[in-house]
PDB file of C-alpha atoms in Angstrom:
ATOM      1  CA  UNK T  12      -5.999  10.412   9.272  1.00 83.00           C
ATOM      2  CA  UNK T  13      -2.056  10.091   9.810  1.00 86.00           C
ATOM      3  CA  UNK T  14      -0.161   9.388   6.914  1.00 88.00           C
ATOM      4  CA  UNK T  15       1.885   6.936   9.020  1.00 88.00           C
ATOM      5  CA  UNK T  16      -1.356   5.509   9.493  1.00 88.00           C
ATOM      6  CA  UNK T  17      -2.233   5.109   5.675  1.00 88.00           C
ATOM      7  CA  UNK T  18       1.578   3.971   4.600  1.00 89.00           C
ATOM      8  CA  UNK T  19       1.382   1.027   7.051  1.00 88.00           C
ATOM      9  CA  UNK T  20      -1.909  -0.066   6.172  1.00 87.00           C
ATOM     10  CA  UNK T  21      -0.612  -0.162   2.251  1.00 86.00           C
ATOM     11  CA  UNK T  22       2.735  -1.679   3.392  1.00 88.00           C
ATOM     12  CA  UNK T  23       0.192  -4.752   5.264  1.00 87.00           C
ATOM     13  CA  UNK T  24      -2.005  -4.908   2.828  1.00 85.00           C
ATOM     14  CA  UNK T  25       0.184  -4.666  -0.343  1.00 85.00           C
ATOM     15  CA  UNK T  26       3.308  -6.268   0.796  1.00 86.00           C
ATOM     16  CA  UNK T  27       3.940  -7.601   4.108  1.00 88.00           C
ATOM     17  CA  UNK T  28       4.778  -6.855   7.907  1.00 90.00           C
ATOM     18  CA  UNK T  29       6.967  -8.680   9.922  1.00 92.00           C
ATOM     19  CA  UNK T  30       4.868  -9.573  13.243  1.00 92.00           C
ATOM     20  CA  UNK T  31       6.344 -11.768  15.793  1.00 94.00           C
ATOM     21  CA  UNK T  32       8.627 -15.168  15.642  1.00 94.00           C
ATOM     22  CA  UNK T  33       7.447 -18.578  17.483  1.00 92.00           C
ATOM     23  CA  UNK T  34       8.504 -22.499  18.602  1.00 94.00           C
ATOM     24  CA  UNK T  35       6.839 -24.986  17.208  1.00 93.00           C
ATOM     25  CA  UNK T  36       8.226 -28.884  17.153  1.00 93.00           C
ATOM     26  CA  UNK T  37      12.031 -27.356  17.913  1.00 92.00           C
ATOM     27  CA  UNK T  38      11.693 -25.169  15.407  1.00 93.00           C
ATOM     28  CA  UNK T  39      11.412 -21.036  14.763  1.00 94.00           C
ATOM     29  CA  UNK T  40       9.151 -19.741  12.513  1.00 94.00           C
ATOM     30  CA  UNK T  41       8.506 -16.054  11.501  1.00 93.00           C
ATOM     31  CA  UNK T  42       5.236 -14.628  11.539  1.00 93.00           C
ATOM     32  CA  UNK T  43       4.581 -11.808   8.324  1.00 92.00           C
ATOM     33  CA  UNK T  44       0.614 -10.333   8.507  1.00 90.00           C
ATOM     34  CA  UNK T  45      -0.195  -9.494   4.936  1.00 87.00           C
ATOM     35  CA  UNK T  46      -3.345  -9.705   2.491  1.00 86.00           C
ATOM     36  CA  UNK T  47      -4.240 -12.970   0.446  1.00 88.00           C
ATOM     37  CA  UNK T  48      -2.819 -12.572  -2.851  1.00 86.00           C
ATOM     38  CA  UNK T  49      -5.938 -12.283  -4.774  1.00 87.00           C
ATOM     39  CA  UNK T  50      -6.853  -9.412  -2.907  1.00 86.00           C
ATOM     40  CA  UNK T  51      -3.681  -7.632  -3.634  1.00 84.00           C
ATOM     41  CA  UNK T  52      -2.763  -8.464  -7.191  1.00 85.00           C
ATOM     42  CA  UNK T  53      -3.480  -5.791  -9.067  1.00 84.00           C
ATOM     43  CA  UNK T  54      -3.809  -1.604  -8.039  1.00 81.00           C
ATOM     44  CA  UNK T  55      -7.371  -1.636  -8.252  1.00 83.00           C
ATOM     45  CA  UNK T  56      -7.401  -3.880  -5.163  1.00 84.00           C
ATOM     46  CA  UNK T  57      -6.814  -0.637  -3.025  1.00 85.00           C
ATOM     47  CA  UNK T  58     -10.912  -0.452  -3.230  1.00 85.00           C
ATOM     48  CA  UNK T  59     -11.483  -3.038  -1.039  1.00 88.00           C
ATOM     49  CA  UNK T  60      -9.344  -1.687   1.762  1.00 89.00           C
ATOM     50  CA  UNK T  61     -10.358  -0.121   4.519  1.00 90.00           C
ATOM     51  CA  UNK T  62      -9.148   2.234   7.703  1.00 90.00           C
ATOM     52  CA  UNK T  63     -10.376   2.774  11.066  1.00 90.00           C
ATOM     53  CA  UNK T  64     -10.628   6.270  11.809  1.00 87.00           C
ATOM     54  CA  UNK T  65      -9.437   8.191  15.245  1.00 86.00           C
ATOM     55  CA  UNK T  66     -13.489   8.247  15.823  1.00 89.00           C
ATOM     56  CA  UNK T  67     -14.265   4.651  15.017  1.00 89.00           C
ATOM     57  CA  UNK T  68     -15.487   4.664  11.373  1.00 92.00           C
ATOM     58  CA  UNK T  69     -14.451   2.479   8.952  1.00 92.00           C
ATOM     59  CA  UNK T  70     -12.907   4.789   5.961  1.00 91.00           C
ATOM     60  CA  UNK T  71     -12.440   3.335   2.213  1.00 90.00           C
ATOM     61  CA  UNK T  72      -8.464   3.843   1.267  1.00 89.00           C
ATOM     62  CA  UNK T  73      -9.205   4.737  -2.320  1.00 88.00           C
ATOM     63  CA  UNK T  74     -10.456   8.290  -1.100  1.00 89.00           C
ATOM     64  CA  UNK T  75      -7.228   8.812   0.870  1.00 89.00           C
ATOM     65  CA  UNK T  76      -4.972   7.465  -1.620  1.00 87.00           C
ATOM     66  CA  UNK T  77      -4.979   7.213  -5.769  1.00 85.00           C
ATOM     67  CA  UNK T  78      -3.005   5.261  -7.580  1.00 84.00           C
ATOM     68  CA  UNK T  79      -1.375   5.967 -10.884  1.00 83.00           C
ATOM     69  CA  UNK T  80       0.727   4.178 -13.308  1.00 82.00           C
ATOM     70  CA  UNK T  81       4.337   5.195 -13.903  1.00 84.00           C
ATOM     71  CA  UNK T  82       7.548   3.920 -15.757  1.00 86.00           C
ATOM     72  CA  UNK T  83      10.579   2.987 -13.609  1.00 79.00           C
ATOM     73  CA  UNK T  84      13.640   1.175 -14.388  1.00 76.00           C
ATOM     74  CA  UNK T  85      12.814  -2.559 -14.154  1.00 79.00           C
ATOM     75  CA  UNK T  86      16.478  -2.947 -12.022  1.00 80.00           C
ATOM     76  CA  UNK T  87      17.953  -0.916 -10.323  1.00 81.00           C
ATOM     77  CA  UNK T  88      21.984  -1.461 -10.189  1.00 83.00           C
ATOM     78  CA  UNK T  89      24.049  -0.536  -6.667  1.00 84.00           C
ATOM     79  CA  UNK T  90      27.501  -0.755  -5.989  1.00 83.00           C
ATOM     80  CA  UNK T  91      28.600  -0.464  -2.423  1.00 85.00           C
ATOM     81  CA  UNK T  92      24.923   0.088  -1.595  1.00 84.00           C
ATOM     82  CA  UNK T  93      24.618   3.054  -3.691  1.00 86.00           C
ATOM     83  CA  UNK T  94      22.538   3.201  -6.751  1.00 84.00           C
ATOM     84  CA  UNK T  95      24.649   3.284 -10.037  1.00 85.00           C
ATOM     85  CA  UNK T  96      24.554   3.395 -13.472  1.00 79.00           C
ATOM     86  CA  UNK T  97      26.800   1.391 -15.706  1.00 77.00           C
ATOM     87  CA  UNK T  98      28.827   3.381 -18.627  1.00 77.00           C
ATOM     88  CA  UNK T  99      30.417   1.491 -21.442  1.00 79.00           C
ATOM     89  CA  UNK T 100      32.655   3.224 -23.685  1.00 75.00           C
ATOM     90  CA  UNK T 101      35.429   2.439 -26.050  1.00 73.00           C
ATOM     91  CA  UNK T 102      38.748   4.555 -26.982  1.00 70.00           C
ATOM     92  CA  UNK T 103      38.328   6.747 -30.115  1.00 68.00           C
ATOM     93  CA  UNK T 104      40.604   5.941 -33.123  1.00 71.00           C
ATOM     94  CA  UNK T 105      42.809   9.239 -33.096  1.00 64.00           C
ATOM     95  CA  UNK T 106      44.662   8.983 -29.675  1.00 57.00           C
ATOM     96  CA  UNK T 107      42.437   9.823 -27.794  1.00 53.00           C
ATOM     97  CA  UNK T 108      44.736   8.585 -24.703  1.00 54.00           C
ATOM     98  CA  UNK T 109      47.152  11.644 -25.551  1.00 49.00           C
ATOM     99  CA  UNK T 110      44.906  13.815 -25.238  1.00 54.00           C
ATOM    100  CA  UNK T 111      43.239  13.027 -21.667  1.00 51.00           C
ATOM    101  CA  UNK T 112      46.844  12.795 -20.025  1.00 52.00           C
ATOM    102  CA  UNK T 113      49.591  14.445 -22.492  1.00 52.00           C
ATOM    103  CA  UNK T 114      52.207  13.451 -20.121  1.00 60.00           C
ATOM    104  CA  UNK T 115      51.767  10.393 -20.565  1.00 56.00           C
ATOM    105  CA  UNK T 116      54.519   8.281 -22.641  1.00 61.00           C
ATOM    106  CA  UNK T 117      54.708   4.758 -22.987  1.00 61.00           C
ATOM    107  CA  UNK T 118      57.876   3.173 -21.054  1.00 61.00           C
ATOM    108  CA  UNK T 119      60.452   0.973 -22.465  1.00 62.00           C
ATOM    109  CA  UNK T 120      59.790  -2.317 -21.587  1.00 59.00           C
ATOM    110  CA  UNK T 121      62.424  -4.432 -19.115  1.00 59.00           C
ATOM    111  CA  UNK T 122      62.997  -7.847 -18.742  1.00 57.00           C
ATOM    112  CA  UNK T 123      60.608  -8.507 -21.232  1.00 54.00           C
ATOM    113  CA  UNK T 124      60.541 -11.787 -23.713  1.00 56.00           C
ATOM    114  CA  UNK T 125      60.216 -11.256 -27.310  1.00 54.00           C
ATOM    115  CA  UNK T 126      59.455 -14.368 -29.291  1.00 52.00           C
TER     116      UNK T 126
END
């Protein structure tokens, strides 16, 4: 059996596939093939799926594929369309702007008000 095979039979019966578009009344309307959501609620579900094979037979998905639980990140943040990771941080109490850039001295200020 491919595996192309097997990942777009999980992608139709898990999630969705985009099919075809068509008019109706003036209107467009996109067509998405995918399985009732009862049957596709849970991971168990993958039981009840099924596969034609190259030679005609019908073959279960659960002895192709087996499903286990894991722990991901419940978002995951981009920027730019790259995944990222957000850092907080505060300065420390002893200067601790001297020491990333010694160079650095604060200017006088110009044309400022003081009131």
């Amino acid at each position: 059996m491919p595996f192309s095979q097997i990942t777009n039979a999980l992608q139709v019966y898990m999630g969705s596939v985009y099919v075809n578009d068509f008019d109706f009344n003036n209107r467009s309307y996109r067509v998405y093939v995918q399985a009732d959501a009862q049957f596709r609620s849970q991971a168990k579900d993958i039981r009840q799926y099924y596969l034609r094979s190259d030679a005609g037979m019908m073959i279960p998905l659960d002895n192709l594929v087996t499903v286990e639980q894991t722990a991901n990140p419940q978002v995951i943040r981009h920027y730019n369309l790259f995944r990222s990771a957000e850092i907080n941080g505060t300065a420390a109490r002893d200067g601790a702007r001297a020491k990333v850039s010694p160079r650095w001295k604060p200017s006088p200020r110009k044309n400022c008000r003081t009131e």
